[in-house]
PDB file of C-alpha atoms and ligand atoms in Angstrom:
ATOM      1  CA  MET A   1      45.524   1.867  16.512  1.00 40.00           C
ATOM      2  CA  SER A   2      44.820   1.319  20.191  1.00 40.00           C
ATOM      3  CA  ARG A   3      43.284  -1.762  21.660  1.00 42.00           C
ATOM      4  CA  LEU A   4      40.363   0.282  22.908  1.00 39.00           C
ATOM      5  CA  ARG A   5      39.640   1.566  19.448  1.00 41.00           C
ATOM      6  CA  ILE A   6      39.770  -1.955  18.016  1.00 40.00           C
ATOM      7  CA  GLY A   7      37.347  -3.111  20.695  1.00 39.00           C
ATOM      8  CA  ALA A   8      34.962  -0.323  19.778  1.00 38.00           C
ATOM      9  CA  LEU A   9      35.220  -1.164  16.106  1.00 38.00           C
ATOM     10  CA  ALA A  10      34.605  -4.820  16.783  1.00 38.00           C
ATOM     11  CA  ALA A  11      31.528  -3.963  18.817  1.00 37.00           C
ATOM     12  CA  LEU A  12      30.309  -1.710  16.036  1.00 35.00           C
ATOM     13  CA  ALA A  13      30.851  -4.484  13.523  1.00 35.00           C
ATOM     14  CA  LEU A  14      28.716  -6.807  15.624  1.00 35.00           C
ATOM     15  CA  LEU A  15      25.974  -4.214  15.990  1.00 32.00           C
ATOM     16  CA  THR A  16      25.826  -3.448  12.308  1.00 33.00           C
ATOM     17  CA  GLY A  17      26.158  -7.016  11.159  1.00 31.00           C
ATOM     18  CA  CYS A  18      28.478  -7.395   8.226  1.00 33.00           C
ATOM     19  CA  ALA A  19      28.176  -3.802   7.117  1.00 35.00           C
ATOM     20  CA  THR A  20      31.890  -3.178   7.461  1.00 39.00           C
ATOM     21  CA  LEU A  21      32.964  -6.489   5.960  1.00 46.00           C
ATOM     22  CA  GLY A  22      35.088  -6.019   2.905  1.00 49.00           C
ATOM     23  CA  GLY A  23      35.407  -2.318   3.630  1.00 68.00           C
ATOM     24  CA  ALA A  24      37.923  -1.172   6.205  1.00 83.00           C
ATOM     25  CA  ASN A  25      41.599  -1.950   6.000  1.00 90.00           C
ATOM     26  CA  TYR A  26      43.579  -1.337   9.184  1.00 87.00           C
ATOM     27  CA  TYR A  27      46.960  -1.995   7.652  1.00 92.00           C
ATOM     28  CA  SER A  28      49.027   0.691   6.010  1.00 94.00           C
ATOM     29  CA  VAL A  29      50.301   0.185   2.483  1.00 96.00           C
ATOM     30  CA  ASP A  30      53.848   0.551   3.869  1.00 96.00           C
ATOM     31  CA  ASP A  31      53.338  -2.258   6.379  1.00 94.00           C
ATOM     32  CA  GLU A  32      51.700  -4.423   3.761  1.00 96.00           C
ATOM     33  CA  TRP A  33      54.559  -4.016   1.330  1.00 97.00           C
ATOM     34  CA  GLN A  34      57.155  -4.600   4.041  1.00 96.00           C
ATOM     35  CA  ALA A  35      55.328  -7.769   5.080  1.00 95.00           C
ATOM     36  CA  GLY A  36      55.324  -8.730   1.410  1.00 96.00           C
ATOM     37  CA  ARG A  37      59.130  -8.822   1.339  1.00 96.00           C
ATOM     38  CA  GLN A  38      59.143 -11.288   4.256  1.00 95.00           C
ATOM     39  CA  LEU A  39      56.403 -13.415   2.713  1.00 95.00           C
ATOM     40  CA  GLU A  40      58.235 -13.416  -0.607  1.00 97.00           C
ATOM     41  CA  ASP A  41      61.318 -14.960   1.063  1.00 96.00           C
ATOM     42  CA  GLN A  42      59.196 -17.457   2.961  1.00 94.00           C
ATOM     43  CA  LEU A  43      57.290 -18.526  -0.152  1.00 95.00           C
ATOM     44  CA  ALA A  44      60.490 -18.830  -2.168  1.00 96.00           C
ATOM     45  CA  ARG A  45      61.513 -21.541   0.303  1.00 96.00           C
ATOM     46  CA  GLN A  46      58.112 -23.221   0.415  1.00 94.00           C
ATOM     47  CA  LEU A  47      56.926 -23.163  -3.200  1.00 95.00           C
ATOM     48  CA  PRO A  48      58.461 -24.944  -6.196  1.00 97.00           C
ATOM     49  CA  LEU A  49      59.134 -21.753  -8.166  1.00 98.00           C
ATOM     50  CA  THR A  50      60.519 -22.161 -11.637  1.00 97.00           C
ATOM     51  CA  ASN A  51      63.453 -20.150 -12.905  1.00 93.00           C
ATOM     52  CA  ASP A  52      62.780 -20.964 -16.550  1.00 96.00           C
ATOM     53  CA  ARG A  53      63.837 -17.666 -18.152  1.00 96.00           C
ATOM     54  CA  THR A  54      61.293 -17.717 -20.981  1.00 96.00           C
ATOM     55  CA  LEU A  55      58.382 -18.264 -18.614  1.00 97.00           C
ATOM     56  CA  THR A  56      59.418 -15.903 -15.845  1.00 97.00           C
ATOM     57  CA  ARG A  57      60.332 -13.121 -18.263  1.00 98.00           C
ATOM     58  CA  TYR A  58      57.055 -13.430 -20.159  1.00 98.00           C
ATOM     59  CA  ILE A  59      54.940 -13.329 -16.992  1.00 98.00           C
ATOM     60  CA  ASN A  60      57.012 -10.483 -15.564  1.00 98.00           C
ATOM     61  CA  ASP A  61      56.797  -8.346 -18.698  1.00 98.00           C
ATOM     62  CA  ILE A  62      53.016  -8.591 -18.676  1.00 98.00           C
ATOM     63  CA  GLY A  63      52.668  -8.210 -14.912  1.00 98.00           C
ATOM     64  CA  GLN A  64      55.025  -5.279 -14.406  1.00 98.00           C
ATOM     65  CA  ARG A  65      53.413  -3.304 -17.197  1.00 98.00           C
ATOM     66  CA  MET A  66      49.993  -3.938 -15.685  1.00 98.00           C
ATOM     67  CA  ALA A  67      51.052  -3.028 -12.157  1.00 98.00           C
ATOM     68  CA  ARG A  68      52.420   0.303 -13.410  1.00 98.00           C
ATOM     69  CA  GLN A  69      48.952   1.245 -14.695  1.00 96.00           C
ATOM     70  CA  THR A  70      47.530   1.099 -11.183  1.00 98.00           C
ATOM     71  CA  GLU A  71      47.455   3.433  -8.196  1.00 97.00           C
ATOM     72  CA  LEU A  72      50.054   1.228  -6.486  1.00 98.00           C
ATOM     73  CA  GLY A  73      52.301   1.223  -9.542  1.00 98.00           C
ATOM     74  CA  ASP A  74      55.132   3.003  -7.717  1.00 97.00           C
ATOM     75  CA  ARG A  75      55.493   0.053  -5.317  1.00 98.00           C
ATOM     76  CA  PRO A  76      57.592  -3.000  -6.152  1.00 98.00           C
ATOM     77  CA  TRP A  77      55.627  -5.905  -7.619  1.00 98.00           C
ATOM     78  CA  ARG A  78      56.897  -9.448  -8.080  1.00 98.00           C
ATOM     79  CA  PHE A  79      55.565 -12.130 -10.414  1.00 98.00           C
ATOM     80  CA  TYR A  80      56.452 -15.798 -10.041  1.00 98.00           C
ATOM     81  CA  VAL A  81      55.650 -19.024 -11.848  1.00 98.00           C
ATOM     82  CA  VAL A  82      54.974 -22.019  -9.591  1.00 98.00           C
ATOM     83  CA  ARG A  83      55.637 -25.535 -10.896  1.00 98.00           C
ATOM     84  CA  ASP A  84      52.247 -26.943  -9.959  1.00 96.00           C
ATOM     85  CA  ASP A  85      49.675 -28.731 -12.161  1.00 95.00           C
ATOM     86  CA  ALA A  86      46.739 -27.298 -10.217  1.00 94.00           C
ATOM     87  CA  ILE A  87      44.961 -24.679 -12.346  1.00 95.00           C
ATOM     88  CA  ASN A  88      45.476 -21.712 -10.083  1.00 95.00           C
ATOM     89  CA  ALA A  89      46.903 -18.246  -9.607  1.00 96.00           C
ATOM     90  CA  PHE A  90      47.046 -16.162  -6.461  1.00 94.00           C
ATOM     91  CA  ASN A  91      47.909 -12.798  -5.017  1.00 95.00           C
ATOM     92  CA  VAL A  92      49.722 -12.442  -1.710  1.00 95.00           C
ATOM     93  CA  PRO A  93      49.584  -9.044   0.053  1.00 95.00           C
ATOM     94  CA  GLY A  94      52.466  -6.722  -0.684  1.00 96.00           C
ATOM     95  CA  GLY A  95      52.510  -6.907  -4.486  1.00 97.00           C
ATOM     96  CA  LEU A  96      53.131 -10.632  -4.961  1.00 97.00           C
ATOM     97  CA  VAL A  97      51.542 -12.614  -7.785  1.00 98.00           C
ATOM     98  CA  TYR A  98      52.001 -16.352  -8.354  1.00 97.00           C
ATOM     99  CA  ILE A  99      50.851 -18.168 -11.498  1.00 98.00           C
ATOM    100  CA  ASN A 100      50.878 -21.974 -11.614  1.00 97.00           C
ATOM    101  CA  THR A 101      52.282 -23.793 -14.646  1.00 98.00           C
ATOM    102  CA  GLY A 102      48.982 -25.745 -14.591  1.00 97.00           C
ATOM    103  CA  LEU A 103      47.080 -22.565 -15.440  1.00 97.00           C
ATOM    104  CA  ILE A 104      49.535 -21.488 -18.155  1.00 98.00           C
ATOM    105  CA  ALA A 105      49.321 -24.975 -19.676  1.00 97.00           C
ATOM    106  CA  GLN A 106      45.516 -24.807 -19.923  1.00 95.00           C
ATOM    107  CA  VAL A 107      44.783 -21.320 -21.237  1.00 97.00           C
ATOM    108  CA  GLY A 108      43.947 -20.826 -24.897  1.00 97.00           C
ATOM    109  CA  SER A 109      45.592 -17.507 -25.708  1.00 98.00           C
ATOM    110  CA  ALA A 110      47.961 -14.850 -24.424  1.00 98.00           C
ATOM    111  CA  SER A 111      45.050 -12.599 -23.435  1.00 98.00           C
ATOM    112  CA  GLU A 112      43.540 -15.374 -21.274  1.00 98.00           C
ATOM    113  CA  LEU A 113      46.826 -15.611 -19.414  1.00 98.00           C
ATOM    114  CA  ALA A 114      46.975 -11.805 -19.244  1.00 98.00           C
ATOM    115  CA  GLY A 115      43.427 -11.947 -17.818  1.00 98.00           C
ATOM    116  CA  ALA A 116      44.600 -14.189 -14.971  1.00 98.00           C
ATOM    117  CA  ILE A 117      47.526 -11.886 -14.222  1.00 98.00           C
ATOM    118  CA  ALA A 118      45.332  -8.745 -14.357  1.00 98.00           C
ATOM    119  CA  HIS A 119      42.808 -10.345 -12.004  1.00 98.00           C
ATOM    120  CA  GLU A 120      45.550 -11.105  -9.461  1.00 97.00           C
ATOM    121  CA  VAL A 121      47.052  -7.620  -9.772  1.00 98.00           C
ATOM    122  CA  ALA A 122      43.543  -6.268  -9.168  1.00 98.00           C
ATOM    123  CA  HIS A 123      43.210  -8.257  -5.903  1.00 96.00           C
ATOM    124  CA  GLY A 124      46.549  -6.769  -4.878  1.00 97.00           C
ATOM    125  CA  VAL A 125      45.628  -3.186  -5.775  1.00 97.00           C
ATOM    126  CA  ALA A 126      42.263  -3.480  -4.006  1.00 96.00           C
ATOM    127  CA  ARG A 127      44.263  -4.979  -1.083  1.00 96.00           C
ATOM    128  CA  HIS A 128      41.703  -7.725  -0.593  1.00 94.00           C
ATOM    129  CA  GLY A 129      44.085  -9.898   1.436  1.00 92.00           C
ATOM    130  CA  THR A 130      44.658  -7.376   4.221  1.00 92.00           C
ATOM    131  CA  GLN A 131      41.055  -6.191   3.951  1.00 90.00           C
ATOM    132  CA  ARG A 132      39.824  -9.696   4.700  1.00 87.00           C
ATOM    133  CA  LEU A 133      42.291  -9.976   7.546  1.00 86.00           C
ATOM    134  CA  SER A 134      40.957  -6.699   8.965  1.00 85.00           C
ATOM    135  CA  ALA A 135      37.382  -7.965   8.740  1.00 82.00           C
ATOM    136  CA  ALA A 136      38.260 -11.317  10.321  1.00 78.00           C
ATOM    137  CA  ASN A 137      40.014  -9.584  13.168  1.00 75.00           C
ATOM    138  CA  GLU A 138      37.045  -7.330  13.780  1.00 72.00           C
ATOM    139  CA  LEU A 139      34.668 -10.239  14.010  1.00 67.00           C
ATOM    140  CA  ASN A 140      36.950 -12.315  16.163  1.00 66.00           C
ATOM    141  CA  GLN A 141      37.506  -9.407  18.520  1.00 55.00           C
ATOM    142  CA  VAL A 142      41.023 -10.714  18.942  1.00 49.00           C
ATOM    143  CA  ALA A 143      42.665  -7.973  16.968  1.00 48.00           C
ATOM    144  CA  GLY A 144      44.222  -6.313  20.012  1.00 51.00           C
ATOM    145  CA  ALA A 145      45.449  -9.580  21.422  1.00 49.00           C
ATOM    146  CA  ILE A 146      47.196 -10.759  18.276  1.00 50.00           C
ATOM    147  CA  GLY A 147      48.770  -7.445  17.602  1.00 50.00           C
ATOM    148  CA  LEU A 148      46.769  -5.679  14.959  1.00 53.00           C
ATOM    149  CA  GLY A 149      48.844  -2.742  13.857  1.00 54.00           C
ATOM    150  CA  GLY A 150      51.928  -4.533  15.173  1.00 63.00           C
ATOM    151  CA  GLY A 151      53.904  -3.541  12.129  1.00 78.00           C
ATOM    152  CA  ALA A 152      55.011  -5.544   9.150  1.00 81.00           C
ATOM    153  CA  GLU A 153      56.388  -8.458  11.237  1.00 82.00           C
ATOM    154  CA  GLY A 154      53.031  -9.097  12.880  1.00 83.00           C
ATOM    155  CA  LEU A 155      51.219  -8.677   9.619  1.00 85.00           C
ATOM    156  CA  ALA A 156      53.446 -11.160   7.776  1.00 88.00           C
ATOM    157  CA  ALA A 157      52.876 -13.690  10.562  1.00 85.00           C
ATOM    158  CA  GLN A 158      49.126 -13.193  10.412  1.00 82.00           C
ATOM    159  CA  ILE A 159      48.998 -13.572   6.646  1.00 83.00           C
ATOM    160  CA  ALA A 160      51.111 -16.722   6.867  1.00 81.00           C
ATOM    161  CA  ALA A 161      48.846 -18.097   9.620  1.00 78.00           C
ATOM    162  CA  GLN A 162      45.702 -17.295   7.655  1.00 73.00           C
ATOM    163  CA  GLY A 163      47.231 -19.031   4.679  1.00 66.00           C
ATOM    164  CA  ALA A 164      48.759 -17.028   1.879  1.00 55.00           C
ATOM    165  CA  PHE A 165      46.224 -18.573  -0.480  1.00 58.00           C
ATOM    166  CA  ALA A 166      43.166 -17.539   1.493  1.00 67.00           C
ATOM    167  CA  SER A 167      40.078 -17.563  -0.636  1.00 77.00           C
ATOM    168  CA  PHE A 168      38.291 -14.378  -1.547  1.00 87.00           C
ATOM    169  CA  SER A 169      34.601 -13.517  -1.309  1.00 89.00           C
ATOM    170  CA  ARG A 170      32.281 -13.199  -4.299  1.00 91.00           C
ATOM    171  CA  ARG A 171      32.271  -9.467  -3.750  1.00 92.00           C
ATOM    172  CA  ASP A 172      36.089  -9.414  -3.904  1.00 94.00           C
ATOM    173  CA  GLU A 173      35.877 -11.425  -7.106  1.00 95.00           C
ATOM    174  CA  ARG A 174      33.485  -8.962  -8.698  1.00 95.00           C
ATOM    175  CA  GLU A 175      35.774  -6.089  -7.812  1.00 96.00           C
ATOM    176  CA  ALA A 176      38.901  -7.896  -9.034  1.00 97.00           C
ATOM    177  CA  ASP A 177      37.167  -8.742 -12.329  1.00 97.00           C
ATOM    178  CA  ARG A 178      36.024  -5.140 -12.818  1.00 97.00           C
ATOM    179  CA  LEU A 179      39.448  -3.708 -11.982  1.00 98.00           C
ATOM    180  CA  GLY A 180      41.151  -6.467 -13.947  1.00 98.00           C
ATOM    181  CA  VAL A 181      39.243  -5.490 -17.106  1.00 98.00           C
ATOM    182  CA  GLN A 182      40.422  -1.871 -16.691  1.00 98.00           C
ATOM    183  CA  ILE A 183      44.007  -2.922 -16.033  1.00 98.00           C
ATOM    184  CA  MET A 184      44.028  -5.111 -19.144  1.00 98.00           C
ATOM    185  CA  ALA A 185      42.701  -2.396 -21.433  1.00 98.00           C
ATOM    186  CA  ARG A 186      45.083   0.217 -20.022  1.00 97.00           C
ATOM    187  CA  SER A 187      48.060  -2.022 -20.647  1.00 97.00           C
ATOM    188  CA  GLY A 188      46.970  -2.872 -24.183  1.00 98.00           C
ATOM    189  CA  TRP A 189      45.290  -6.255 -23.690  1.00 98.00           C
ATOM    190  CA  ASP A 190      41.843  -7.177 -24.944  1.00 98.00           C
ATOM    191  CA  PRO A 191      39.802  -7.674 -21.751  1.00 98.00           C
ATOM    192  CA  ASP A 192      37.667 -10.317 -23.471  1.00 97.00           C
ATOM    193  CA  GLY A 193      40.641 -12.522 -22.574  1.00 98.00           C
ATOM    194  CA  LEU A 194      39.482 -12.539 -18.943  1.00 98.00           C
ATOM    195  CA  ALA A 195      35.957 -13.610 -19.958  1.00 97.00           C
ATOM    196  CA  ASP A 196      37.451 -16.296 -22.238  1.00 97.00           C
ATOM    197  CA  LEU A 197      39.578 -17.557 -19.351  1.00 97.00           C
ATOM    198  CA  LEU A 198      36.640 -17.771 -16.940  1.00 96.00           C
ATOM    199  CA  GLU A 199      34.503 -19.578 -19.528  1.00 95.00           C
ATOM    200  CA  ARG A 200      37.265 -22.045 -20.266  1.00 94.00           C
ATOM    201  CA  LEU A 201      37.880 -22.747 -16.567  1.00 94.00           C
ATOM    202  CA  ALA A 202      34.152 -22.990 -15.848  1.00 93.00           C
ATOM    203  CA  SER A 203      33.724 -25.678 -18.494  1.00 90.00           C
ATOM    204  CA  ALA A 204      36.784 -27.511 -17.120  1.00 90.00           C
ATOM    205  CA  GLU A 205      35.223 -27.195 -13.654  1.00 89.00           C
ATOM    206  CA  ARG A 206      32.287 -29.356 -14.785  1.00 87.00           C
ATOM    207  CA  GLY A 207      34.770 -32.199 -14.701  1.00 80.00           C
ATOM    208  CA  GLY A 208      35.721 -30.948 -11.211  1.00 79.00           C
ATOM    209  CA  GLY A 209      38.896 -29.832  -9.593  1.00 80.00           C
ATOM    210  CA  VAL A 210      39.727 -26.367 -10.924  1.00 91.00           C
ATOM    211  CA  ALA A 211      41.631 -24.991  -7.948  1.00 91.00           C
ATOM    212  CA  PHE A 212      41.194 -21.433  -9.204  1.00 92.00           C
ATOM    213  CA  PHE A 213      37.543 -21.496  -8.166  1.00 90.00           C
ATOM    214  CA  ARG A 214      38.376 -22.666  -4.635  1.00 88.00           C
ATOM    215  CA  THR A 215      40.307 -19.450  -4.103  1.00 88.00           C
ATOM    216  CA  HIS A 216      38.361 -17.249  -6.551  1.00 91.00           C
ATOM    217  CA  PRO A 217      34.687 -18.281  -6.208  1.00 90.00           C
ATOM    218  CA  LEU A 218      32.677 -18.581  -9.410  1.00 89.00           C
ATOM    219  CA  SER A 219      29.181 -17.107  -9.541  1.00 87.00           C
ATOM    220  CA  SER A 220      26.660 -17.746 -12.293  1.00 83.00           C
ATOM    221  CA  ASP A 221      26.735 -14.201 -13.656  1.00 91.00           C
ATOM    222  CA  ARG A 222      30.492 -13.707 -13.439  1.00 93.00           C
ATOM    223  CA  MET A 223      31.343 -14.437 -17.065  1.00 94.00           C
ATOM    224  CA  GLN A 224      28.484 -12.308 -18.430  1.00 95.00           C
ATOM    225  CA  ASP A 225      29.508  -9.426 -16.172  1.00 96.00           C
ATOM    226  CA  VAL A 226      33.098  -9.531 -17.427  1.00 97.00           C
ATOM    227  CA  ARG A 227      31.967  -9.837 -21.059  1.00 97.00           C
ATOM    228  CA  GLN A 228      29.762  -6.793 -20.612  1.00 97.00           C
ATOM    229  CA  LEU A 229      32.531  -4.743 -18.984  1.00 97.00           C
ATOM    230  CA  ALA A 230      34.872  -5.715 -21.818  1.00 97.00           C
ATOM    231  CA  ARG A 231      32.357  -4.483 -24.399  1.00 97.00           C
ATOM    232  CA  ARG A 232      33.240  -0.894 -23.492  1.00 97.00           C
ATOM    233  CA  TYR A 233      36.591  -1.363 -25.161  1.00 97.00           C
ATOM    234  CA  ASP A 234      35.228  -2.784 -28.405  1.00 94.00           C
ATOM    235  CA  GLY A 235      36.750  -1.052 -31.387  1.00 92.00           C
ATOM    236  CA  GLN A 236      40.040  -0.294 -29.619  1.00 94.00           C
ATOM    237  CA  ARG A 237      43.183  -1.893 -30.945  1.00 94.00           C
ATOM    238  CA  LEU A 238      43.911  -4.300 -28.143  1.00 97.00           C
ATOM    239  CA  VAL A 239      45.997  -7.466 -28.156  1.00 96.00           C
ATOM    240  CA  ARG A 240      44.179 -10.812 -28.152  1.00 95.00           C
ATOM    241  CA  ASP A 241      47.167 -13.090 -28.672  1.00 96.00           C
ATOM    242  CA  ASP A 242      50.876 -12.930 -29.405  1.00 95.00           C
ATOM    243  CA  ARG A 243      53.506 -15.006 -31.132  1.00 95.00           C
ATOM    244  CA  GLN A 244      55.500 -15.909 -28.032  1.00 97.00           C
ATOM    245  CA  PHE A 245      52.553 -17.463 -26.292  1.00 98.00           C
ATOM    246  CA  ASP A 246      52.664 -20.930 -27.905  1.00 97.00           C
ATOM    247  CA  ASN A 247      56.260 -21.355 -26.848  1.00 97.00           C
ATOM    248  CA  VAL A 248      55.469 -20.178 -23.310  1.00 98.00           C
ATOM    249  CA  ARG A 249      52.586 -22.634 -22.993  1.00 98.00           C
ATOM    250  CA  ARG A 250      54.678 -25.491 -24.402  1.00 98.00           C
ATOM    251  CA  ARG A 251      57.358 -24.856 -21.787  1.00 97.00           C
ATOM    252  CA  ALA A 252      54.781 -24.726 -18.999  1.00 98.00           C
ATOM    253  CA  ARG A 253      53.441 -28.103 -20.138  1.00 97.00           C
ATOM    254  CA  GLN A 254      56.916 -29.619 -20.102  1.00 95.00           C
ATOM    255  CA  LEU A 255      57.860 -28.474 -16.609  1.00 91.00           C
TER     256      LEU A 255
HETATM  257 ZN1   ZN B 301      39.943 -13.635  -7.613  1.00 85.69          ZN
END
């Protein structure tokens, strides 16, 4: 995309207020996924990832099956467990999902954990990370100068500069919850798990310090919305918990 075109888009964005925010994405899926490979290497050096086989295999089995149910299921996805007590999980553009041991240690069932993974996959499928970068660039009118459309290299650098753990908007959260519920049901999980997870974290948040809500803002109607979406799948045989989960959570608590 030319610099002129970016300038025009930026001007349009200013004229129409925030009408385009959260909408346009100027990055191709190919560039995003290529940038993802670079970010994956970078994060492997920066984050305390665990290689506990039980944990990584469990998270990967759930995550890969979920990713395959989505429109970006033919792209490579990677799921990692981070040794970090903060209750958090995050998606990085290019099919990367990171789940903290702190979150695994706190959830009450396998479907709550599956809810966290589905929500992150949903952010990735909706491409919220690069969408927010597109919107920020529009508003800053610096897109041309910092190399918007400068390929995967430029994109990886921008994502790293913005912070891989950039927080999402409430609108992004609503979309990720809605998509997450679908992804769960399609891959055999009871989507009430996502509502259970949000309720559990919201009550923990009253004591303060649930990192998940710094990056995934909580709104008052969020839990009810998810519960209502999940109701559509009532009566289907979906998994609420599994036998491996206790062992997985125990290991996460020990790490
Ligand atoms: Zn979120």
